[in-house]
Short mmCIF file of C-alpha atoms in Angstrom, two decimals:
data_model
loop_
_atom_site.label_atom_id
_atom_site.label_comp_id
_atom_site.label_asym_id
_atom_site.label_seq_id
_atom_site.Cartn_x
_atom_site.Cartn_y
_atom_site.Cartn_z
CA MET A 1 132.60 109.07 137.66
CA ASN A 2 132.18 107.71 134.14
CA GLN A 3 128.77 107.97 132.53
CA PRO A 4 127.65 104.62 131.06
CA LYS A 5 127.36 104.50 127.28
CA ARG A 6 123.78 104.89 126.06
CA SER A 7 122.42 102.20 123.80
CA ASP A 8 119.59 102.15 121.29
CA GLU A 9 119.10 98.40 121.76
CA PRO A 10 116.04 98.68 124.08
CA ILE A 11 114.10 100.35 121.25
CA TRP A 12 114.93 97.56 118.79
CA TRP A 13 114.25 94.83 121.35
CA ALA A 14 110.86 96.39 122.15
CA LEU A 15 109.93 96.43 118.45
CA PHE A 16 111.24 92.86 118.16
CA SER A 17 109.06 91.76 121.07
CA ALA A 18 105.96 93.55 119.79
CA GLY A 19 106.49 92.06 116.33
CA GLY A 20 106.86 88.59 117.84
CA VAL A 21 103.56 88.97 119.68
CA CYS A 22 101.88 90.07 116.45
CA PHE A 23 103.42 87.11 114.61
CA ALA A 24 102.07 84.80 117.31
CA VAL A 25 98.58 86.30 117.74
CA VAL A 26 97.42 88.59 114.93
CA VAL A 27 98.89 86.91 111.83
CA PRO A 28 97.57 83.39 112.66
CA GLY A 29 94.14 84.89 113.39
CA LEU A 30 94.10 86.65 110.04
CA LEU A 31 95.28 83.52 108.25
CA LEU A 32 92.68 81.39 110.00
CA THR A 33 89.91 83.80 109.06
CA VAL A 34 90.91 84.68 105.50
CA ALA A 35 92.59 81.47 104.31
CA LEU A 36 90.64 78.76 106.11
CA LEU A 37 87.31 79.67 107.69
CA TYR A 38 85.99 81.88 104.88
CA PRO A 39 86.88 79.55 101.97
CA LEU A 40 85.42 76.56 103.82
CA GLY A 41 82.14 78.45 104.22
CA LEU A 42 82.29 78.53 108.01
CA LEU A 43 81.74 82.30 108.02
CA PRO A 44 78.67 84.05 106.63
CA GLU A 45 78.81 84.74 102.90
CA ASN A 46 79.00 88.52 103.32
CA ALA A 47 81.45 88.46 106.27
CA LEU A 48 84.32 89.64 104.07
CA ASN A 49 82.28 91.81 101.74
CA TYR A 50 84.66 94.41 100.29
CA GLN A 51 82.48 97.43 101.07
CA GLN A 52 81.89 96.32 104.68
CA VAL A 53 85.56 95.59 105.33
CA GLN A 54 86.64 98.86 103.71
CA GLN A 55 84.08 100.79 105.76
CA TRP A 56 85.27 99.17 108.98
CA LEU A 57 89.00 99.40 108.32
CA LEU A 58 89.26 102.74 106.58
CA LYS A 59 86.29 104.93 107.43
CA ASP A 60 85.00 104.09 110.92
CA TRP A 61 86.91 105.62 113.85
CA TRP A 62 88.96 107.74 111.41
CA GLY A 63 90.62 104.63 110.04
CA LEU A 64 92.25 103.65 113.33
CA ALA A 65 91.21 100.00 112.92
CA GLY A 66 92.98 99.82 109.56
CA LEU A 67 96.03 101.55 110.97
CA ALA A 68 96.15 99.12 113.89
CA LEU A 69 95.71 96.14 111.56
CA ALA A 70 98.43 97.37 109.19
CA GLY A 71 100.75 98.01 112.11
CA ALA A 72 100.04 94.69 113.79
CA ALA A 73 100.08 92.54 110.66
CA ILE A 74 102.81 94.25 108.61
CA CYS A 75 104.93 96.88 110.36
CA LEU A 76 105.74 95.24 113.69
CA PRO A 77 106.47 91.80 112.15
CA LEU A 78 108.83 93.58 109.72
CA PHE A 79 110.85 94.95 112.63
CA HIS A 80 110.78 91.52 114.28
CA ALA A 81 112.12 89.86 111.13
CA MET A 82 114.77 92.50 110.50
CA HIS A 83 115.96 92.29 114.10
CA ARG A 84 116.37 88.53 113.66
CA ILE A 85 118.22 89.05 110.38
CA HIS A 86 120.48 91.69 111.93
CA HIS A 87 121.47 89.45 114.83
CA GLY A 88 121.73 86.39 112.57
CA LEU A 89 124.18 88.25 110.31
CA HIS A 90 126.09 89.32 113.40
CA ASP A 91 126.30 85.70 114.62
CA LEU A 92 127.56 84.60 111.19
CA LYS A 93 130.13 87.41 111.22
CA LEU A 94 128.64 88.85 108.02
CA SER A 95 127.56 92.19 109.49
CA SER A 96 129.92 94.83 110.73
CA GLY A 97 128.20 96.72 113.53
CA LEU A 98 126.57 99.96 112.58
CA MET A 99 126.22 99.34 108.84
CA GLY A 100 124.24 96.11 109.32
CA LYS A 101 122.02 97.81 111.88
CA VAL A 102 121.36 100.75 109.58
CA ILE A 103 120.55 98.53 106.60
CA CYS A 104 118.24 96.20 108.53
CA TYR A 105 116.30 98.77 110.51
CA SER A 106 116.11 101.34 107.73
CA SER A 107 114.70 98.70 105.37
CA ALA A 108 112.10 97.76 108.01
CA SER A 109 111.26 101.46 108.43
CA LEU A 110 111.03 102.02 104.68
CA LEU A 111 108.80 99.00 104.10
CA SER A 112 106.61 100.00 107.06
CA ALA A 113 106.27 103.52 105.68
CA LEU A 114 105.36 102.04 102.30
CA ALA A 115 102.69 99.82 103.89
CA LEU A 116 101.23 102.77 105.78
CA TYR A 117 101.31 104.85 102.59
CA PHE A 118 99.21 102.22 100.80
CA TRP A 119 96.87 102.14 103.80
CA TRP A 120 96.55 105.93 103.59
CA GLN A 121 95.81 105.70 99.86
CA GLY A 122 92.91 103.42 100.73
CA LEU A 123 91.36 106.22 102.80
CA GLY A 124 90.87 108.40 99.74
#
């Protein structure tokens, strides 16, 4: 009996799905808060005070809130976008299998690691 070939696609589709949810829920919420409600004065003046936000995102709960925000607003949407680019290049016949996959997902991984590095630098 032949063993079916294992695929890594479920991992990439899961990251694609999680990134899509973050694009649909987290990013619009952040944009609404930071780019619309705060400048229009609909939030209290000190709602986005730098020291309060830094304390909440980086210090409280060992920085887990900041890690979750960085992951939800930057890292997962990066994998979502790179998955779309990878499959778009495949549809346009511009990507040849493994090389396109490696370039797309390694760039998403590298940029995610860079974002988390900058988040970690904010802890210090």
